[in-house]
């Protein structure tokens, strides 16, 4: 929840603490996206702002506030070819959901279920605030920033994406080294030959974690319009930085290099603010509807920790949400699973300046507006253009084909979504939503797979049979190459045996 401050104009970012520790503050209404394409910008620099104009545009997130009810419960159920119940499933009830707390949990902490590190990550951690502008002679440049000595090289191109001159407004998530950033962009038509008919700026922030950046989107939107209208008036941004600037931990270089680790506990702790971190209500639903059954193809690539690149013309904001959703497909809450594999890191928006950094990355999900990346095949394993998912890696080609088990899992997911929507409409049940269902569905699917593999590996006969494969919700023949890759990536020592290779 935000309130208007009387200390500075447009300083509307002050937060009112929610009445309960785990209650998320409501978010602003959703933005409307504009579609367009365009060219890259020019080199960077710095300059003082000139001119005045009125700003326009919005780009905010949303959620629905409802009264609690105990009428319904939603259980994430994963498909199985033989109908076996599999492992116990986490349940989200209409009143309360209490999964076990992890080791390291501080029971006296303000947020139950959070470790000391998690508690620190819930605090404000703004390490920089900046204004980027487009100059007709010099290209994109950082106009102003705090602190003045922070290295923002490349941020000018991340904050105003290639092709943004064709859209009115946008928001962009990105990475800068070990930091994550959020910038809001606005493009104002003006009658000025010097500005070539348009004035374009972005106002953004950097933080060691992307999980709380959504809180400040409304403030950044207001500020970019304010900068278009009153260039050079930075007092609201200065006050914001002084109030929200990070107090980084003393150890090491003060950076949080890892992305948040998802577990049953991190979902429970707020079913929200973490689950709502980077997307408006309905983001996961739109993600499922956009890719349809092929979401199961993306799930396999995400679980295999492949390098996934999504291409789309501006606006970038909705595509950044797809990056986030892809990362959510690979959540596993079982202890010890995935500790030896590369982390699936969300890079969010990237451009040609990131090529060197991407060359050393073993696993990531990113998006771009620059078509040149399509020919840079050494940088990615999977390329997504609109709804077209493709890979140039020959051993990954079989994963592009949907099998019967994939279609059954998608049918189960769609069925559960429809049941949830019905309960919300008819019974007024707002205790859970599609985002929770989506996260839990894939987490439970992943947990079942890895629990089965772990059990087989620890048995006296570490042989994975067709019956085991079906119990995991996979196809013994259609998913054979996926399982072979999975066992290799995660270093699980079992023998894969599939009977009746000639028959389904």
Short mmCIF file of C-alpha atoms in Angstrom, two decimals:
data_model
loop_
_atom_site.label_atom_id
_atom_site.label_comp_id
_atom_site.label_asym_id
_atom_site.label_seq_id
_atom_site.Cartn_x
_atom_site.Cartn_y
_atom_site.Cartn_z
CA UNK A 1 0.00 0.00 0.00
CA UNK A 2 1.30 3.45 -0.83
CA UNK A 3 0.38 6.89 0.43
CA UNK A 4 1.16 10.38 -0.73
CA UNK A 5 3.99 12.03 1.14
CA UNK A 6 3.96 15.73 1.98
CA UNK A 7 7.74 15.94 2.11
CA UNK A 8 8.42 16.11 -1.62
CA UNK A 9 6.40 16.22 -4.85
CA UNK A 10 5.51 12.78 -6.29
CA UNK A 11 7.20 11.06 -3.36
CA UNK A 12 4.51 8.37 -3.26
CA UNK A 13 6.67 5.41 -2.44
CA UNK A 14 6.33 5.40 1.34
CA UNK A 15 5.02 2.04 2.47
CA UNK A 16 2.41 1.41 5.12
CA UNK A 17 3.26 -1.82 7.00
CA UNK A 18 0.56 -4.47 6.46
CA UNK A 19 -1.45 -5.50 9.54
CA UNK A 20 0.03 -9.02 9.48
CA UNK A 21 3.67 -9.93 8.83
CA UNK A 22 3.00 -12.20 5.87
CA UNK A 23 0.32 -10.07 4.24
CA UNK A 24 1.37 -8.53 0.96
CA UNK A 25 0.58 -4.92 0.22
CA UNK A 26 -1.88 -4.43 -2.68
CA UNK A 27 -0.32 -3.44 -5.96
CA UNK A 28 -1.42 -0.75 -8.45
CA UNK A 29 -3.71 -1.55 -11.43
CA UNK A 30 -2.24 -3.40 -14.44
CA UNK A 31 -0.68 -1.58 -17.39
CA UNK A 32 -1.71 -1.90 -21.02
CA UNK A 33 1.08 -3.01 -23.37
CA UNK A 34 1.81 -1.52 -26.77
CA UNK A 35 3.46 -3.59 -29.51
CA UNK A 36 6.20 -2.27 -31.77
CA UNK A 37 9.63 -2.93 -33.25
CA UNK A 38 12.63 -0.77 -33.99
CA UNK A 39 16.39 -0.17 -34.12
CA UNK A 40 19.21 -0.02 -31.61
CA UNK A 41 20.31 3.16 -29.92
CA UNK A 42 23.67 4.88 -30.12
CA UNK A 43 26.67 5.16 -27.74
CA UNK A 44 26.37 6.42 -24.20
CA UNK A 45 27.40 9.49 -22.29
CA UNK A 46 26.11 11.96 -19.74
CA UNK A 47 24.48 15.34 -20.15
CA UNK A 48 22.30 17.79 -18.21
CA UNK A 49 18.58 17.69 -19.13
CA UNK A 50 16.89 20.35 -21.27
CA UNK A 51 13.32 21.25 -22.19
CA UNK A 52 9.95 20.67 -20.51
CA UNK A 53 6.95 18.59 -21.42
CA UNK A 54 4.03 16.75 -19.89
CA UNK A 55 4.54 13.04 -19.38
CA UNK A 56 2.20 10.18 -20.08
CA UNK A 57 1.92 6.44 -19.67
CA UNK A 58 1.51 3.83 -16.98
CA UNK A 59 3.07 0.46 -16.32
CA UNK A 60 2.02 -1.06 -13.07
CA UNK A 61 1.25 -4.42 -11.50
CA UNK A 62 -1.92 -5.60 -9.82
CA UNK A 63 -3.45 -8.04 -7.38
CA UNK A 64 -6.92 -8.66 -5.98
CA UNK A 65 -7.83 -8.07 -2.35
CA UNK A 66 -10.45 -10.44 -0.93
CA UNK A 67 -11.82 -11.53 2.41
CA UNK A 68 -10.56 -14.91 3.66
CA UNK A 69 -12.83 -17.90 3.30
CA UNK A 70 -12.59 -21.54 4.22
CA UNK A 71 -14.91 -22.95 1.56
CA UNK A 72 -12.41 -24.46 -0.85
CA UNK A 73 -8.97 -25.95 -1.01
CA UNK A 74 -6.64 -26.33 -3.94
CA UNK A 75 -4.19 -29.18 -4.28
CA UNK A 76 -1.45 -29.20 -6.90
CA UNK A 77 -1.83 -32.57 -8.61
CA UNK A 78 0.56 -33.88 -11.23
CA UNK A 79 -0.37 -36.36 -13.90
CA UNK A 80 0.61 -40.00 -13.84
CA UNK A 81 0.14 -42.44 -16.66
CA UNK A 82 -1.02 -45.25 -14.41
CA UNK A 83 -3.03 -43.14 -12.00
CA UNK A 84 -0.73 -43.81 -9.05
CA UNK A 85 -0.91 -41.22 -6.29
CA UNK A 86 2.86 -40.68 -6.15
CA UNK A 87 4.37 -38.67 -3.30
CA UNK A 88 2.38 -36.65 -0.77
CA UNK A 89 1.41 -33.34 -2.30
CA UNK A 90 1.51 -29.89 -0.72
CA UNK A 91 -1.93 -28.49 -0.11
CA UNK A 92 -3.10 -24.91 -0.11
CA UNK A 93 -6.26 -24.73 1.95
CA UNK A 94 -8.82 -22.00 2.23
CA UNK A 95 -7.79 -21.18 5.77
CA UNK A 96 -4.17 -22.11 6.39
CA UNK A 97 -1.31 -24.01 4.83
CA UNK A 98 1.60 -25.06 7.03
CA UNK A 99 4.45 -26.91 5.33
CA UNK A 100 7.45 -27.83 7.48
CA UNK A 101 9.92 -25.07 8.26
CA UNK A 102 13.47 -25.46 6.94
CA UNK A 103 16.66 -25.69 8.91
CA UNK A 104 17.98 -22.30 9.93
CA UNK A 105 14.54 -20.82 10.53
CA UNK A 106 14.37 -18.23 13.27
CA UNK A 107 11.07 -18.77 15.08
CA UNK A 108 11.39 -15.43 16.86
CA UNK A 109 11.85 -13.48 13.65
CA UNK A 110 9.09 -11.10 12.46
CA UNK A 111 8.33 -13.41 9.51
CA UNK A 112 7.74 -17.01 10.59
CA UNK A 113 9.30 -19.51 8.23
CA UNK A 114 12.11 -17.21 7.13
CA UNK A 115 15.79 -17.77 7.73
CA UNK A 116 18.00 -14.91 8.94
CA UNK A 117 19.23 -14.42 5.36
CA UNK A 118 15.64 -14.33 4.11
CA UNK A 119 14.80 -11.74 6.76
CA UNK A 120 17.58 -9.53 5.50
CA UNK A 121 16.43 -9.93 1.92
CA UNK A 122 12.97 -8.63 2.83
CA UNK A 123 14.43 -5.22 3.67
CA UNK A 124 14.89 -2.31 1.29
CA UNK A 125 18.08 -2.72 -0.70
CA UNK A 126 18.27 0.08 -3.23
CA UNK A 127 21.92 0.53 -4.20
CA UNK A 128 21.39 3.13 -6.93
CA UNK A 129 18.79 5.36 -8.54
CA UNK A 130 19.30 6.90 -11.96
CA UNK A 131 17.80 8.82 -14.88
CA UNK A 132 18.62 7.80 -18.46
CA UNK A 133 17.81 9.97 -21.47
CA UNK A 134 18.08 9.70 -25.24
CA UNK A 135 20.12 12.43 -26.92
CA UNK A 136 19.73 12.83 -30.68
CA UNK A 137 23.48 13.37 -31.12
CA UNK A 138 25.02 11.15 -28.43
CA UNK A 139 22.41 8.39 -28.09
CA UNK A 140 21.46 6.87 -24.73
CA UNK A 141 23.19 8.39 -21.73
CA UNK A 142 22.99 8.44 -17.95
CA UNK A 143 21.74 11.92 -17.11
CA UNK A 144 21.89 11.70 -13.31
CA UNK A 145 22.46 9.08 -10.61
CA UNK A 146 23.02 8.44 -6.92
CA UNK A 147 25.49 7.57 -5.62
CA UNK A 148 27.51 9.65 -8.05
CA UNK A 149 30.46 7.25 -8.11
CA UNK A 150 28.59 4.03 -8.90
CA UNK A 151 29.48 2.19 -12.10
CA UNK A 152 26.45 2.28 -14.40
CA UNK A 153 28.19 1.39 -17.67
CA UNK A 154 25.67 -0.29 -19.95
CA UNK A 155 22.61 0.64 -17.89
CA UNK A 156 21.75 3.34 -20.43
CA UNK A 157 21.08 0.62 -23.03
CA UNK A 158 19.19 -1.67 -20.64
CA UNK A 159 16.88 1.09 -19.44
CA UNK A 160 15.83 2.15 -22.95
CA UNK A 161 15.54 -1.01 -25.02
CA UNK A 162 16.26 -1.12 -28.73
CA UNK A 163 13.11 -0.15 -30.59
CA UNK A 164 11.55 1.74 -27.69
CA UNK A 165 11.21 4.89 -29.80
CA UNK A 166 8.14 3.28 -31.36
CA UNK A 167 6.20 2.80 -28.12
CA UNK A 168 4.77 5.24 -25.57
CA UNK A 169 5.91 3.58 -22.33
CA UNK A 170 7.41 0.40 -20.95
CA UNK A 171 9.10 -1.14 -17.93
CA UNK A 172 12.23 -3.26 -18.01
CA UNK A 173 13.85 -5.72 -15.61
CA UNK A 174 17.54 -6.34 -16.17
CA UNK A 175 20.82 -7.39 -14.57
CA UNK A 176 23.87 -5.23 -14.03
CA UNK A 177 26.70 -7.39 -12.74
CA UNK A 178 25.48 -8.84 -9.45
CA UNK A 179 22.63 -6.33 -9.21
CA UNK A 180 19.11 -6.43 -10.63
CA UNK A 181 17.43 -3.35 -12.02
CA UNK A 182 13.97 -2.03 -12.82
CA UNK A 183 13.47 0.99 -15.07
CA UNK A 184 10.31 2.69 -16.28
CA UNK A 185 10.44 4.31 -19.72
CA UNK A 186 8.27 7.01 -21.26
CA UNK A 187 8.28 8.51 -24.75
CA UNK A 188 6.66 11.93 -25.19
CA UNK A 189 5.96 13.40 -28.65
CA UNK A 190 7.17 17.03 -28.84
CA UNK A 191 7.28 19.68 -31.54
CA UNK A 192 11.03 20.09 -31.52
CA UNK A 193 13.45 19.62 -34.39
CA UNK A 194 16.32 19.34 -31.92
CA UNK A 195 14.67 16.36 -30.24
CA UNK A 196 13.44 14.93 -33.55
CA UNK A 197 9.84 15.01 -32.38
CA UNK A 198 10.23 12.88 -29.28
CA UNK A 199 11.58 13.17 -25.75
CA UNK A 200 12.51 9.83 -24.17
CA UNK A 201 13.67 9.06 -20.64
CA UNK A 202 13.85 6.19 -18.15
CA UNK A 203 14.03 6.32 -14.37
CA UNK A 204 15.35 3.22 -12.65
CA UNK A 205 16.85 1.58 -9.58
CA UNK A 206 19.35 -1.19 -8.79
CA UNK A 207 19.13 -3.78 -6.01
CA UNK A 208 21.00 -6.98 -5.07
CA UNK A 209 17.71 -8.89 -5.50
CA UNK A 210 14.83 -8.52 -7.94
CA UNK A 211 12.21 -9.77 -5.50
CA UNK A 212 11.13 -6.41 -4.09
CA UNK A 213 11.60 -4.17 -7.10
CA UNK A 214 7.89 -4.29 -7.93
CA UNK A 215 7.18 -2.14 -4.87
CA UNK A 216 8.68 0.89 -6.56
CA UNK A 217 7.25 0.60 -10.06
CA UNK A 218 4.50 3.13 -9.40
CA UNK A 219 7.04 5.60 -8.02
CA UNK A 220 9.32 5.14 -11.03
CA UNK A 221 6.40 5.66 -13.43
CA UNK A 222 5.53 8.92 -11.72
CA UNK A 223 9.15 10.00 -11.72
CA UNK A 224 9.77 9.39 -15.42
CA UNK A 225 6.72 11.53 -16.23
CA UNK A 226 7.99 14.11 -13.74
CA UNK A 227 11.39 14.16 -15.47
CA UNK A 228 9.74 14.73 -18.84
CA UNK A 229 7.72 17.58 -17.38
CA UNK A 230 10.32 19.10 -15.05
CA UNK A 231 13.82 18.07 -16.16
CA UNK A 232 16.54 18.52 -13.57
CA UNK A 233 14.28 18.32 -10.51
CA UNK A 234 15.81 15.35 -8.73
CA UNK A 235 14.75 16.07 -5.12
CA UNK A 236 12.13 13.25 -5.01
CA UNK A 237 14.73 10.78 -6.28
CA UNK A 238 17.31 12.05 -3.79
CA UNK A 239 14.86 11.66 -0.90
CA UNK A 240 13.89 8.20 -2.14
CA UNK A 241 17.51 7.04 -2.25
CA UNK A 242 18.32 8.40 1.20
CA UNK A 243 15.35 6.57 2.67
CA UNK A 244 15.73 3.28 0.80
CA UNK A 245 19.46 2.90 0.19
CA UNK A 246 20.87 -0.50 0.98
CA UNK A 247 22.80 -1.42 4.09
CA UNK A 248 24.65 -4.37 2.61
CA UNK A 249 25.98 -7.22 4.77
CA UNK A 250 29.60 -6.71 5.87
CA UNK A 251 30.89 -10.04 4.53
CA UNK A 252 32.55 -10.29 1.12
CA UNK A 253 31.84 -7.59 -1.43
CA UNK A 254 28.34 -6.92 -0.17
CA UNK A 255 26.59 -8.44 -3.17
CA UNK A 256 23.86 -11.05 -3.29
CA UNK A 257 24.94 -12.99 -6.35
CA UNK A 258 22.37 -15.78 -6.20
CA UNK A 259 18.74 -15.52 -7.16
CA UNK A 260 16.11 -16.44 -4.57
CA UNK A 261 15.85 -20.18 -3.98
CA UNK A 262 12.28 -21.42 -4.21
CA UNK A 263 10.93 -23.90 -1.70
CA UNK A 264 7.61 -24.78 -0.15
CA UNK A 265 8.48 -22.35 2.64
CA UNK A 266 9.13 -19.44 0.31
CA UNK A 267 5.72 -20.00 -1.26
CA UNK A 268 4.03 -20.26 2.13
CA UNK A 269 5.57 -17.15 3.49
CA UNK A 270 3.40 -14.89 1.68
CA UNK A 271 1.87 -16.62 -0.96
CA UNK A 272 2.99 -13.43 -1.31
CA UNK A 273 5.16 -10.86 -1.37
CA UNK A 274 7.69 -13.19 -2.98
CA UNK A 275 5.22 -14.88 -5.30
CA UNK A 276 4.02 -11.51 -6.51
CA UNK A 277 7.52 -10.16 -6.83
CA UNK A 278 7.86 -9.42 -10.46
CA UNK A 279 4.49 -9.86 -12.03
CA UNK A 280 0.92 -8.54 -11.89
CA UNK A 281 -1.97 -10.85 -11.11
CA UNK A 282 -2.66 -12.98 -14.15
CA UNK A 283 0.94 -13.13 -15.40
CA UNK A 284 1.22 -16.90 -14.98
CA UNK A 285 -2.19 -17.39 -16.54
CA UNK A 286 -1.17 -15.35 -19.57
CA UNK A 287 2.08 -17.32 -19.78
CA UNK A 288 0.16 -20.61 -19.90
CA UNK A 289 -2.34 -19.32 -22.44
CA UNK A 290 0.41 -17.85 -24.62
CA UNK A 291 2.44 -21.07 -24.94
CA UNK A 292 -0.38 -23.58 -24.47
CA UNK A 293 0.76 -27.21 -24.41
CA UNK A 294 4.30 -26.15 -25.33
CA UNK A 295 4.75 -24.95 -21.77
CA UNK A 296 5.68 -28.59 -21.13
CA UNK A 297 8.54 -28.26 -23.63
CA UNK A 298 9.78 -25.16 -21.81
CA UNK A 299 9.49 -27.02 -18.50
CA UNK A 300 11.87 -29.73 -19.69
CA UNK A 301 14.45 -27.24 -20.94
CA UNK A 302 14.22 -25.28 -17.68
CA UNK A 303 14.64 -28.41 -15.56
CA UNK A 304 17.70 -29.35 -17.64
CA UNK A 305 19.15 -25.89 -16.86
CA UNK A 306 19.52 -24.92 -20.51
CA UNK A 307 20.33 -21.43 -21.79
CA UNK A 308 16.97 -20.03 -22.89
CA UNK A 309 16.66 -16.82 -24.93
CA UNK A 310 13.32 -15.17 -25.73
CA UNK A 311 13.08 -12.71 -28.62
CA UNK A 312 10.33 -10.12 -28.88
CA UNK A 313 10.00 -6.56 -30.16
CA UNK A 314 9.13 -3.91 -27.56
CA UNK A 315 7.39 -3.54 -25.16
CA UNK A 316 9.80 -5.51 -22.98
CA UNK A 317 7.90 -5.63 -19.67
CA UNK A 318 5.57 -8.51 -20.52
CA UNK A 319 8.53 -10.50 -21.92
CA UNK A 320 10.45 -10.00 -18.67
CA UNK A 321 7.50 -11.67 -16.95
CA UNK A 322 7.91 -14.65 -19.29
CA UNK A 323 11.54 -14.91 -18.19
CA UNK A 324 10.37 -15.05 -14.58
CA UNK A 325 7.70 -17.65 -15.36
CA UNK A 326 10.24 -19.87 -17.15
CA UNK A 327 12.45 -19.84 -14.06
CA UNK A 328 9.47 -20.88 -11.93
CA UNK A 329 9.09 -24.07 -13.99
CA UNK A 330 12.26 -25.51 -12.46
CA UNK A 331 11.43 -25.11 -8.76
CA UNK A 332 12.34 -28.07 -6.54
CA UNK A 333 11.84 -28.12 -2.77
CA UNK A 334 13.55 -31.42 -1.93
CA UNK A 335 16.73 -30.96 0.15
CA UNK A 336 19.99 -31.52 -1.70
CA UNK A 337 18.48 -31.64 -5.19
CA UNK A 338 20.20 -29.40 -7.70
CA UNK A 339 23.09 -28.29 -5.50
CA UNK A 340 25.62 -29.52 -8.05
CA UNK A 341 23.94 -28.11 -11.16
CA UNK A 342 24.10 -24.56 -12.52
CA UNK A 343 21.48 -22.22 -11.15
CA UNK A 344 18.81 -21.18 -13.65
CA UNK A 345 19.53 -17.45 -13.50
CA UNK A 346 17.05 -14.84 -14.76
CA UNK A 347 18.97 -12.27 -16.80
CA UNK A 348 15.75 -10.55 -17.90
CA UNK A 349 16.46 -8.01 -20.67
CA UNK A 350 19.81 -8.27 -22.49
CA UNK A 351 21.44 -6.53 -25.46
CA UNK A 352 24.66 -6.83 -27.45
CA UNK A 353 26.63 -5.35 -24.56
CA UNK A 354 25.89 -8.55 -22.60
CA UNK A 355 27.46 -10.93 -25.12
CA UNK A 356 30.75 -11.21 -23.23
CA UNK A 357 28.98 -11.97 -19.95
CA UNK A 358 26.72 -14.57 -21.58
CA UNK A 359 29.68 -16.43 -23.05
CA UNK A 360 30.59 -17.76 -19.59
CA UNK A 361 27.05 -18.52 -18.38
CA UNK A 362 26.05 -22.19 -18.25
CA UNK A 363 22.36 -21.67 -17.49
CA UNK A 364 20.06 -18.66 -17.82
CA UNK A 365 16.74 -17.31 -19.08
CA UNK A 366 16.81 -13.94 -20.82
CA UNK A 367 14.88 -11.83 -23.32
CA UNK A 368 15.99 -9.39 -26.00
CA UNK A 369 14.63 -7.08 -28.68
CA UNK A 370 17.74 -7.49 -30.83
CA UNK A 371 17.37 -9.99 -33.66
CA UNK A 372 21.17 -10.29 -34.04
CA UNK A 373 21.14 -12.77 -31.15
CA UNK A 374 19.43 -15.40 -33.29
CA UNK A 375 22.65 -15.97 -35.27
CA UNK A 376 24.78 -16.04 -32.09
CA UNK A 377 23.97 -19.71 -31.56
CA UNK A 378 26.96 -20.31 -29.31
CA UNK A 379 25.27 -18.14 -26.67
CA UNK A 380 22.06 -20.15 -26.22
CA UNK A 381 20.57 -23.65 -26.36
CA UNK A 382 16.90 -22.73 -26.84
CA UNK A 383 15.55 -19.79 -28.87
CA UNK A 384 11.95 -18.62 -28.53
CA UNK A 385 10.43 -16.28 -31.13
CA UNK A 386 6.81 -15.53 -30.32
CA UNK A 387 5.36 -19.02 -29.60
CA UNK A 388 7.96 -20.79 -31.73
CA UNK A 389 10.36 -22.78 -29.54
CA UNK A 390 13.42 -24.16 -31.32
CA UNK A 391 16.90 -25.48 -30.63
CA UNK A 392 19.94 -26.00 -32.84
CA UNK A 393 21.31 -28.69 -30.50
CA UNK A 394 20.64 -32.04 -32.20
CA UNK A 395 20.44 -34.01 -28.94
CA UNK A 396 17.71 -31.63 -27.70
CA UNK A 397 15.54 -31.91 -30.83
CA UNK A 398 13.44 -34.83 -29.44
CA UNK A 399 12.35 -32.62 -26.53
CA UNK A 400 10.50 -30.30 -28.92
CA UNK A 401 7.95 -33.02 -29.66
CA UNK A 402 4.98 -33.30 -27.32
CA UNK A 403 4.13 -36.83 -26.19
CA UNK A 404 1.01 -38.31 -24.60
CA UNK A 405 2.29 -37.72 -21.06
CA UNK A 406 2.96 -34.03 -21.83
CA UNK A 407 -0.58 -33.57 -23.12
CA UNK A 408 -1.99 -35.34 -20.08
CA UNK A 409 -0.04 -33.09 -17.69
CA UNK A 410 -1.23 -30.01 -19.54
CA UNK A 411 -4.81 -31.31 -19.43
CA UNK A 412 -4.53 -31.75 -15.66
CA UNK A 413 -3.11 -28.25 -15.24
CA UNK A 414 -5.89 -26.74 -17.38
CA UNK A 415 -8.52 -28.73 -15.49
CA UNK A 416 -7.25 -27.47 -12.14
CA UNK A 417 -7.19 -23.89 -13.42
CA UNK A 418 -10.80 -24.16 -14.53
CA UNK A 419 -11.85 -25.61 -11.18
CA UNK A 420 -10.08 -22.76 -9.40
CA UNK A 421 -11.67 -20.10 -11.60
CA UNK A 422 -15.08 -21.68 -11.02
CA UNK A 423 -14.63 -21.67 -7.25
CA UNK A 424 -13.57 -18.02 -7.34
CA UNK A 425 -16.52 -16.97 -9.46
CA UNK A 426 -19.26 -19.07 -7.89
CA UNK A 427 -18.14 -19.36 -4.27
CA UNK A 428 -16.15 -16.15 -3.98
CA UNK A 429 -13.05 -18.09 -2.95
CA UNK A 430 -10.11 -15.69 -3.15
CA UNK A 431 -7.78 -17.53 -0.79
CA UNK A 432 -5.70 -18.86 -3.66
CA UNK A 433 -5.00 -17.93 -7.26
CA UNK A 434 -3.63 -19.19 -10.55
CA UNK A 435 -0.08 -18.13 -9.69
CA UNK A 436 -0.05 -20.35 -6.60
CA UNK A 437 -1.55 -23.24 -8.55
CA UNK A 438 1.00 -22.86 -11.34
CA UNK A 439 3.99 -22.79 -8.98
CA UNK A 440 2.76 -25.71 -6.90
CA UNK A 441 1.87 -27.83 -9.91
CA UNK A 442 5.36 -27.73 -11.37
CA UNK A 443 7.10 -27.90 -8.01
CA UNK A 444 5.19 -31.06 -7.11
CA UNK A 445 5.85 -32.51 -10.56
CA UNK A 446 9.58 -31.88 -10.14
CA UNK A 447 9.56 -33.18 -6.57
CA UNK A 448 7.90 -36.41 -7.64
CA UNK A 449 10.46 -36.98 -10.39
CA UNK A 450 13.49 -36.36 -8.17
CA UNK A 451 12.06 -38.24 -5.20
CA UNK A 452 11.50 -41.28 -7.39
CA UNK A 453 14.97 -41.03 -8.89
CA UNK A 454 16.52 -40.63 -5.42
CA UNK A 455 14.62 -43.63 -4.08
CA UNK A 456 15.68 -45.81 -7.00
CA UNK A 457 19.32 -44.67 -6.74
CA UNK A 458 19.37 -45.53 -3.03
CA UNK A 459 17.78 -48.97 -3.51
CA UNK A 460 19.61 -52.28 -3.78
CA UNK A 461 18.58 -52.47 -7.43
CA UNK A 462 19.12 -48.94 -8.92
CA UNK A 463 17.23 -49.71 -12.10
CA UNK A 464 14.67 -47.24 -13.44
CA UNK A 465 11.88 -49.20 -15.10
CA UNK A 466 9.01 -48.12 -17.34
CA UNK A 467 6.72 -48.37 -14.30
CA UNK A 468 8.90 -45.88 -12.42
CA UNK A 469 8.83 -43.53 -15.40
CA UNK A 470 5.03 -43.66 -15.62
CA UNK A 471 4.75 -43.04 -11.87
CA UNK A 472 6.75 -39.83 -12.40
CA UNK A 473 4.18 -38.67 -14.96
CA UNK A 474 6.54 -39.21 -17.90
CA UNK A 475 6.35 -41.24 -21.09
CA UNK A 476 8.70 -44.27 -21.08
CA UNK A 477 9.47 -43.90 -24.77
CA UNK A 478 8.75 -40.24 -25.55
CA UNK A 479 10.69 -38.94 -22.54
CA UNK A 480 13.65 -41.31 -22.77
CA UNK A 481 16.10 -38.70 -24.11
CA UNK A 482 14.83 -36.20 -21.51
CA UNK A 483 15.48 -38.69 -18.71
CA UNK A 484 18.95 -39.53 -20.03
CA UNK A 485 19.86 -35.82 -20.02
CA UNK A 486 18.27 -35.33 -16.60
CA UNK A 487 20.27 -38.16 -15.03
CA UNK A 488 23.47 -36.78 -16.53
CA UNK A 489 22.88 -33.14 -15.55
CA UNK A 490 21.98 -33.96 -11.95
CA UNK A 491 24.52 -36.76 -11.56
CA UNK A 492 21.97 -39.38 -10.48
CA UNK A 493 23.38 -42.89 -10.70
CA UNK A 494 20.61 -45.19 -11.94
CA UNK A 495 20.25 -47.55 -14.89
CA UNK A 496 17.47 -46.61 -17.29
CA UNK A 497 15.57 -49.61 -18.61
CA UNK A 498 12.50 -49.16 -20.78
CA UNK A 499 10.48 -52.23 -21.80
CA UNK A 500 8.58 -52.75 -25.05
CA UNK A 501 10.53 -50.20 -27.06
CA UNK A 502 8.56 -51.13 -30.18
CA UNK A 503 5.19 -50.45 -28.60
CA UNK A 504 3.64 -47.47 -26.76
#
